[in-house]
CSV table of C-alpha atoms in Angstrom, one decimal:
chain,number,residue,atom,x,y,z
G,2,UNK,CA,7.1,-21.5,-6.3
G,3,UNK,CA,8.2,-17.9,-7.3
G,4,UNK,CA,4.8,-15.4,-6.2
G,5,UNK,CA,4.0,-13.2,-8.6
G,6,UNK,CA,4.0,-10.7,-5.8
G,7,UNK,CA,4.9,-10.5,-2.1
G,8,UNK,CA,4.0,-7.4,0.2
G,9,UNK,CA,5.5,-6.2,3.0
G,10,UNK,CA,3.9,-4.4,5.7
G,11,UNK,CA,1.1,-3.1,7.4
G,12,UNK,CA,-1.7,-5.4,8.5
G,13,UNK,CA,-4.6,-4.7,10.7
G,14,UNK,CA,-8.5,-4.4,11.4
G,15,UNK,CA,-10.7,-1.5,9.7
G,16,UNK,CA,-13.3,-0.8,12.0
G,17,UNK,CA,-15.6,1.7,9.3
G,18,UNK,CA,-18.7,3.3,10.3
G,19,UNK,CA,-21.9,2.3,8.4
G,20,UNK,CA,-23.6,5.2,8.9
G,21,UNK,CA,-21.6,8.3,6.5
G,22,UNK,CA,-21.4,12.1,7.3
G,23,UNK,CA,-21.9,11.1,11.0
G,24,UNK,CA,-18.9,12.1,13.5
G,25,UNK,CA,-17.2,8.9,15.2
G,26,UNK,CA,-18.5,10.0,18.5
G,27,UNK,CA,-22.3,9.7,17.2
G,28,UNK,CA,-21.7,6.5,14.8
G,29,UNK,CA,-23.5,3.4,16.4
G,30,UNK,CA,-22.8,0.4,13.9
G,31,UNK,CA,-19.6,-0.6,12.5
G,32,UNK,CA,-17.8,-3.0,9.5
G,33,UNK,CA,-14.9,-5.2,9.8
G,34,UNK,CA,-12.7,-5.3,7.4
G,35,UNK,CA,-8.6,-6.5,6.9
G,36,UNK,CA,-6.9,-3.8,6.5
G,37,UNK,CA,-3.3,-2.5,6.3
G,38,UNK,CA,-1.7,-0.8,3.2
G,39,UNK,CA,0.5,-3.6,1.9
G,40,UNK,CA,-2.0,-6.2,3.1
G,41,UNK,CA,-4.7,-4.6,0.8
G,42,UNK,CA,-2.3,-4.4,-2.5
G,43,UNK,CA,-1.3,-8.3,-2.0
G,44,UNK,CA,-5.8,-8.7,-2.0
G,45,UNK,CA,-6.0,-6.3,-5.2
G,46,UNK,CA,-3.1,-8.4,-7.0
G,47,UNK,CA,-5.2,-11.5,-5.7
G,48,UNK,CA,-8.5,-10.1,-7.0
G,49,UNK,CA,-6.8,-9.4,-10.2
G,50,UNK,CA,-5.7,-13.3,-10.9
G,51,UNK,CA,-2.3,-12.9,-9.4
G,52,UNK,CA,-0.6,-14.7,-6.4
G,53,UNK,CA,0.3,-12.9,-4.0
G,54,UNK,CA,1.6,-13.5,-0.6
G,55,UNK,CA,2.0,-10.9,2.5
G,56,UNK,CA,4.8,-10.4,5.0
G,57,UNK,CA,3.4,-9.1,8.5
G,58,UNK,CA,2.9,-9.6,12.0
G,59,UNK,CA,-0.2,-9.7,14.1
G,60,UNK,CA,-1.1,-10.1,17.4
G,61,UNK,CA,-1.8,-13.3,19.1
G,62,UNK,CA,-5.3,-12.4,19.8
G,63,UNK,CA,-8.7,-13.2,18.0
G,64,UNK,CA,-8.7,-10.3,15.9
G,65,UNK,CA,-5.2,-12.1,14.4
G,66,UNK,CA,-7.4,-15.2,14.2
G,67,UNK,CA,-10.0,-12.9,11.8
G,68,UNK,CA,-7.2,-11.4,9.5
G,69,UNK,CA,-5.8,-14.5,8.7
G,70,UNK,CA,-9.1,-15.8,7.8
G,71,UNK,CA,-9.6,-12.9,5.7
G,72,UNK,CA,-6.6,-13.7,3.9
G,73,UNK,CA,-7.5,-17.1,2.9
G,74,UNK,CA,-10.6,-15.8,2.0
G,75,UNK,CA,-9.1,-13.1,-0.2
G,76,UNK,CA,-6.5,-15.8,-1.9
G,77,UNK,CA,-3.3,-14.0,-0.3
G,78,UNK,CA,-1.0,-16.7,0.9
G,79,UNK,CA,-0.5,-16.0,5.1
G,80,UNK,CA,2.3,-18.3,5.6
G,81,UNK,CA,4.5,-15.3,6.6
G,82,UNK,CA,2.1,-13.7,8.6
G,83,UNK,CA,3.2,-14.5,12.4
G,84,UNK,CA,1.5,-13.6,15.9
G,85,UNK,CA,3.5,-11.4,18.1
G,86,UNK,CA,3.3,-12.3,22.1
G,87,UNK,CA,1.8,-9.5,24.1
G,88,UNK,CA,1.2,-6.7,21.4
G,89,UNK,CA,-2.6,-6.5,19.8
G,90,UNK,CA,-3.8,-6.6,16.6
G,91,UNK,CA,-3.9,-3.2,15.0
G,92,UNK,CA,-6.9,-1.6,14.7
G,93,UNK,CA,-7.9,1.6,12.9
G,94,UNK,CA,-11.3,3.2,13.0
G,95,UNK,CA,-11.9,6.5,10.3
G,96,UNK,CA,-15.2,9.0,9.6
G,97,UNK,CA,-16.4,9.1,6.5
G,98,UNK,CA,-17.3,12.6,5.1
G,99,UNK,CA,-17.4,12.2,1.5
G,100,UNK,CA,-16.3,13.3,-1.1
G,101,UNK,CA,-12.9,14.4,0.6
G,102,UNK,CA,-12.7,13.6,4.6
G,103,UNK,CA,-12.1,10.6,6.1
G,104,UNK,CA,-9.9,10.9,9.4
G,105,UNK,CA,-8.3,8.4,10.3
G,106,UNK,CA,-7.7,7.1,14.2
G,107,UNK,CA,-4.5,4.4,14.5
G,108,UNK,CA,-5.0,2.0,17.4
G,109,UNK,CA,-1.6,0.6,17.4
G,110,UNK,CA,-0.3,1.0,20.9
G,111,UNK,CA,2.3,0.3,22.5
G,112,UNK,CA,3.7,-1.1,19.1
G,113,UNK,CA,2.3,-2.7,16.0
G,114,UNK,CA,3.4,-6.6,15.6
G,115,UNK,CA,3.9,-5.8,12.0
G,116,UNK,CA,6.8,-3.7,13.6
G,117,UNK,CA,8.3,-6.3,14.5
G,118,UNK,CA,9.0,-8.1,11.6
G,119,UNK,CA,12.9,-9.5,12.3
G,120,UNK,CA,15.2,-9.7,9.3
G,121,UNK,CA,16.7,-13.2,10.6
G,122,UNK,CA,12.6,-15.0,10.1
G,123,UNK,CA,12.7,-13.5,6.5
G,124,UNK,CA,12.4,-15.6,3.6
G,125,UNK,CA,15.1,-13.6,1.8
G,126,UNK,CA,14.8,-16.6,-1.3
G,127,UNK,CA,11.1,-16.4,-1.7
G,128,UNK,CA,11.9,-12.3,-1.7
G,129,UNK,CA,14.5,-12.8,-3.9
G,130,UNK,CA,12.0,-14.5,-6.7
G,131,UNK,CA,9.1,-13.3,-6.6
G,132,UNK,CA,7.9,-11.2,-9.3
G,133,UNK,CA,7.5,-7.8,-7.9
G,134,UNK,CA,8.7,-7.4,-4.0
G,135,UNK,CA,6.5,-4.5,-2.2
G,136,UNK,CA,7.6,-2.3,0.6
G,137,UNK,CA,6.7,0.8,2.3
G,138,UNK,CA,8.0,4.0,4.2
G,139,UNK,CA,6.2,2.6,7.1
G,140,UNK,CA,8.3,-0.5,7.6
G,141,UNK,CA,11.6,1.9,8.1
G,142,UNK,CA,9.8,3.9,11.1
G,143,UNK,CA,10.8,1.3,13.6
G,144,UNK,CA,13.2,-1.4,14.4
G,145,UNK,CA,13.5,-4.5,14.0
G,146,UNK,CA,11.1,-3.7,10.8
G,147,UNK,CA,13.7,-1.0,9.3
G,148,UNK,CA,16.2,-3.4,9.5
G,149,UNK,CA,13.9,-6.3,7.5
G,150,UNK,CA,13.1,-4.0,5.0
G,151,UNK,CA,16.3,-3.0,4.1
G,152,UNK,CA,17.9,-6.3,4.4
G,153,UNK,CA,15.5,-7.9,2.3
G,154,UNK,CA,16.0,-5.0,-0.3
G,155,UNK,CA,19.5,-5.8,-0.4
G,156,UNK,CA,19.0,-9.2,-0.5
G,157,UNK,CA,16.6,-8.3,-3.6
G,158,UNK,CA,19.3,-6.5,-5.2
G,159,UNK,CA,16.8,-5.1,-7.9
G,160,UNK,CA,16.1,-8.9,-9.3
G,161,UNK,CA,12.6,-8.5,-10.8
G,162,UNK,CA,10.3,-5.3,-10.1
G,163,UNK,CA,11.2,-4.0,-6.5
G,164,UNK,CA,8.2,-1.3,-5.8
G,165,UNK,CA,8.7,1.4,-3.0
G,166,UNK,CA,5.4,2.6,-1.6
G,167,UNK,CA,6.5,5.7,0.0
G,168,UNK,CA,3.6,5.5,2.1
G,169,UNK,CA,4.1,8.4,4.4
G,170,UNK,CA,2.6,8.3,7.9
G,171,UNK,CA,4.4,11.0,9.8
G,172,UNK,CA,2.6,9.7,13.3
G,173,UNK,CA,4.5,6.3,13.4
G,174,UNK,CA,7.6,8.0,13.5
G,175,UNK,CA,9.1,9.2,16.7
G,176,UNK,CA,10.7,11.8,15.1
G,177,UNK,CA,9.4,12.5,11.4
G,178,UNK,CA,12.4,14.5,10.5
G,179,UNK,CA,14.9,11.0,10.4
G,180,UNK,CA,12.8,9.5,7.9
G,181,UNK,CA,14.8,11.2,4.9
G,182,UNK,CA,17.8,9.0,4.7
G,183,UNK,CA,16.7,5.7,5.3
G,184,UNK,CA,14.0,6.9,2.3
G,185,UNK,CA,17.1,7.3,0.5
G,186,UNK,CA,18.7,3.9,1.4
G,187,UNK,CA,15.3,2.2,0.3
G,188,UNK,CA,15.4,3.9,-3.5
G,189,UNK,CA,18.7,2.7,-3.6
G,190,UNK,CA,17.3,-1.0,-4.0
G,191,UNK,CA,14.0,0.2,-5.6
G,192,UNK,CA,12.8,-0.3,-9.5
G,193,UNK,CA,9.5,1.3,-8.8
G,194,UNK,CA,8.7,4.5,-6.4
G,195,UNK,CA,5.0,5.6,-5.9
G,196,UNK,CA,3.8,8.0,-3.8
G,197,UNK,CA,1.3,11.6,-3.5
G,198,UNK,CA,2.7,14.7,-3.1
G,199,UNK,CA,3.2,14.8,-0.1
G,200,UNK,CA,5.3,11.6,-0.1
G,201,UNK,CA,7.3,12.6,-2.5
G,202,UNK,CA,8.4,15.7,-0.4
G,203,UNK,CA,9.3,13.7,2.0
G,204,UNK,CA,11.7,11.1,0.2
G,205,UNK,CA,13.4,13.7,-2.5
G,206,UNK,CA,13.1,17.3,-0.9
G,207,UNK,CA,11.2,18.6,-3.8
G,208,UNK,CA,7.3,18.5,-4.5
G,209,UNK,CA,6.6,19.7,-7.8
G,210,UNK,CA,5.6,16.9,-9.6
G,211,UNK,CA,7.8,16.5,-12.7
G,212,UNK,CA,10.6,17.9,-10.6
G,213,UNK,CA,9.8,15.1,-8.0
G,214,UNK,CA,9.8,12.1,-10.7
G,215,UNK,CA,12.9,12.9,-11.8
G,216,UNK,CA,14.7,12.6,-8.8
G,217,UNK,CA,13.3,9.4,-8.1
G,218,UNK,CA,14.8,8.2,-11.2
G,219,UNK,CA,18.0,9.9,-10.4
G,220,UNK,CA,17.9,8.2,-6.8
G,221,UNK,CA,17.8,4.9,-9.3
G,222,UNK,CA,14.6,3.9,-9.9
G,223,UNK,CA,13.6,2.9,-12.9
G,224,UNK,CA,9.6,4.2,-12.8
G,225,UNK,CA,8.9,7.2,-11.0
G,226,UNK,CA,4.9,7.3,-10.1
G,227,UNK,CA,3.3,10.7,-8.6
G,228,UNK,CA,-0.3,10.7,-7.2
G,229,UNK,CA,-1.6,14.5,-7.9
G,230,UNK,CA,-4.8,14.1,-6.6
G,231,UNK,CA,-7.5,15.6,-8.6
G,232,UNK,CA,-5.3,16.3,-11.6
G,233,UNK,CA,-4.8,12.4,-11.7
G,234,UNK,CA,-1.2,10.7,-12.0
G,235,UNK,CA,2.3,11.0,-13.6
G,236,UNK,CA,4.0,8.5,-14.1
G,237,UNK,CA,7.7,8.7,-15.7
G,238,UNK,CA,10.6,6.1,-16.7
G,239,UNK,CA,14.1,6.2,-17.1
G,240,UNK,CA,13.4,5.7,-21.0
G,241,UNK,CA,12.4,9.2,-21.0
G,242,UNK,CA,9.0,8.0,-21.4
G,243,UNK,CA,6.1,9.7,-19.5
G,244,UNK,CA,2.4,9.6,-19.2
G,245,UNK,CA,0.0,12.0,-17.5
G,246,UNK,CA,-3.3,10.8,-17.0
G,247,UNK,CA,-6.3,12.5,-15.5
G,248,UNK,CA,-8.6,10.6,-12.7
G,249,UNK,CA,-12.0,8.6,-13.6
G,250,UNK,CA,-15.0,10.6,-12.6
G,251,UNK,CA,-16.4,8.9,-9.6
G,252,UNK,CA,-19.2,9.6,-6.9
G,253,UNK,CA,-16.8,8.9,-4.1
G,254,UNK,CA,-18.0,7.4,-0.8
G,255,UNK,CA,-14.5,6.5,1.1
G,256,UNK,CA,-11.5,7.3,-0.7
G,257,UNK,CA,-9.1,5.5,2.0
G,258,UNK,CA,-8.9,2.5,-0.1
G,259,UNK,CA,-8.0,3.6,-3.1
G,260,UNK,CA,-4.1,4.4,-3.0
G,261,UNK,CA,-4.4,0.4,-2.2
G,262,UNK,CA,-6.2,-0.5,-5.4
G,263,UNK,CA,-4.0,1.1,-7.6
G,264,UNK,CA,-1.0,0.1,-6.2
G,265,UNK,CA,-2.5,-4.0,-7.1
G,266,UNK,CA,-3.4,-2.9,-10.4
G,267,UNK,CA,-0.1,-1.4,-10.8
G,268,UNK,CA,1.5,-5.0,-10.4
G,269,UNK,CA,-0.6,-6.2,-12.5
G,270,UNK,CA,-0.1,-3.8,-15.1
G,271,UNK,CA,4.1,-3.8,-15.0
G,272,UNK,CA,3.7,-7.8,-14.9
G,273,UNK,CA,1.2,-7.7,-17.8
G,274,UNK,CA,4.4,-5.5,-19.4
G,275,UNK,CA,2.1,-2.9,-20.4
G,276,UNK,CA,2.9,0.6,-21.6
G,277,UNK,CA,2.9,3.8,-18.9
G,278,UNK,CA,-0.5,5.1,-20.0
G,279,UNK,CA,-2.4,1.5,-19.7
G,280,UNK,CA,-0.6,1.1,-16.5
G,281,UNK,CA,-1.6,3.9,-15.3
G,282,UNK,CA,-5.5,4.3,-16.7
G,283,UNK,CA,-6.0,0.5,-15.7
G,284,UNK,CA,-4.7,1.9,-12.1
G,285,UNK,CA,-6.5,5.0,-11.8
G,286,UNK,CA,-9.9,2.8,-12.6
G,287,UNK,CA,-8.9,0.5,-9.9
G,288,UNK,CA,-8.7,3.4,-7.4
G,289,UNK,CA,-11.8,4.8,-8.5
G,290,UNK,CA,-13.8,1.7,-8.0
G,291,UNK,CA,-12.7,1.1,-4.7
G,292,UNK,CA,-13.5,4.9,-3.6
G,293,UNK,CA,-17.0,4.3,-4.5
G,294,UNK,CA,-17.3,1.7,-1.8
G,295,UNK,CA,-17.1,1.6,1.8
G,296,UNK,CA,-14.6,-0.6,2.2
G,297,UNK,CA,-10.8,-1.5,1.6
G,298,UNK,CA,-10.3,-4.9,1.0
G,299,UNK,CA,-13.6,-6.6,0.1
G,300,UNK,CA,-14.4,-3.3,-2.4
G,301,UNK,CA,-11.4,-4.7,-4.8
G,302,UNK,CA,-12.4,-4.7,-8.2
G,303,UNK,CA,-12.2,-7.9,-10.5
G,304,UNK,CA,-10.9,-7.3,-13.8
G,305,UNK,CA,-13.9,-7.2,-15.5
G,306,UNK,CA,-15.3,-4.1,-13.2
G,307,UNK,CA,-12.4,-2.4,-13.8
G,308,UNK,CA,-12.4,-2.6,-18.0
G,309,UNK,CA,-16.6,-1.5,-17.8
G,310,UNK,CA,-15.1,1.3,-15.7
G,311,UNK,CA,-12.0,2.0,-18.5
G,312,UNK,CA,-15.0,1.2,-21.5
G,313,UNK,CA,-17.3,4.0,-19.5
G,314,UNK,CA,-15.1,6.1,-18.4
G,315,UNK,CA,-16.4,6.7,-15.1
G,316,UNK,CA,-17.2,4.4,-12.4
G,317,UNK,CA,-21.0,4.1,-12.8
């Protein structure tokens, strides 16, 4: 069976505070959720009709137990999601001062298990045909997972739609100044690079957005994707094609999930074979929805909550 998309990643347990505006020290309940940045795309595909499948590592530990529950119960296939002897599960706690702070605290000492994803376990013919293959900047922080990454990009070899989430987390590197060339080595197999400003910076040298997107395409992507923030997102192809489109007005509660949400309604969109601008509006709405909610993976939006939000347009 050929997925329509497998992820490859981050996995882990959000730990959110129910109570909002209140600093971590005085919160007193908490929500459990999955979590884990290409976990939560492969549950937006899922929410979205598609199937998806995720490549990670957890602990073997009952908070590994939980996520592959959550899994099932999100419709992500787990079959490649393995338990790593003697590391924990992740977990990751954040505040929540909305509209625009939400620190986040990584639990994910001494290593992550979904660092140690080994390029010899992979399931380079399942890579190989699915749909759209997902990776991000934090898979080439650490070995083995560098290694997987970049082997299974090869492997790839641009067959189908090969997404790079640039995903820049400059604390799970040892030293955040190596990360440039193995950035590099990634676009080299990539089809699809998405990523905020500061991401971008990171993988091309240059931040200003249209300057940014096209050196993504001249690193060989084919779509160049750049999150501005509040002026919305660009998105550019090697067509010559581009489409700038502004954010959905939303009352946001937790914004951490949303980079997530658009990334699954991104999939959706290319595999739909829709235009830039659709892409990226259907996208956008997607993120939007999911900032209005506490949560990451529960709060994805069903297809027909995201077109009320387009029809709207604002999340309501």
């Amino acid at each position: 069976m050929a997925y329509d998309l497998i992820t490859m990643g981050r996995i882990g347990v959000d730990l959110y505070p129910l109570q909002t505006g209140v600093p971590l020290p005085q919160v007193t309940s908490f929500g459990k959720f999955l979590g884990g940045s290409a976990t939560n795309v492969a549950v937006a595909a899922a929410r979205l009709g598609r199937q998806s499948a995720v490549i990670t590592r957890t602990g073997d530990d009952p908070f590994g137990t939980y996520l592959h529950e959550a899994l099932q119960g999100f419709g992500v296939d787990d079959r490649w999601v393995t338990p790593v002897p003697g590391l924990p599960t992740p977990v990751t706690f954040c505040e929540v001062f909305p509209p625009d702070d939400f620190p986040l605290y990584f639990y994910r000492q001494p290593k992550a298990p979904d660092l140690e994803i080994d390029a010899h376990e992979l399931d380079l013919d399942a890579i190989r045909d699915a749909r759209i293959f997902w990776v991000t900047g934090t898979g080439l922080s650490e070995e083995p997972s560098r290694t997987a990454t970049l082997a299974a990009l090869a492997h790839r070899a641009k067959s189908g739609i090969t997404v790079f989430d640039l995903d820049w987390r400059p604390m799970f590197w040892k030293d955040p100044n190596t990360a440039r060339p193995f950035y590099a080595e990634a676009l080299k197999h990539t089809t699809v690079a998405v990523g905020n400003l500061d991401e971008v910076e990171v993988a091309t040298g240059v931040r200003e957005p249209h300057a940014a997107a096209r050196a993504l395409l001249d690193a060989g992507v084919e779509i160049a994707v750049v999150k501005q923030g509040p002026k919305g997102v660009l998105a550019v192809n090697s067509q010559g094609e581009q489409a700038e489109v502004p954010p959905l007005p939303v009352n946001v509660l937790n914004g951490l999930g949303a980079g997530d949400a658009f990334g699954g309604s991104l999939c959706h969109g290319l595999l739909n074979g829709w235009n830039l601008e659709k892409t990226m509006r259907h996208a956008n709405a997607a993120g939007a929805i999911v900032a209005s909610r506490l949560e990451c993976s529960s709060a994805m939006p069903t297809p027909d909550e995201i077109e009320a939000a387009i029809a709207a347009g604002a999340v309501k």
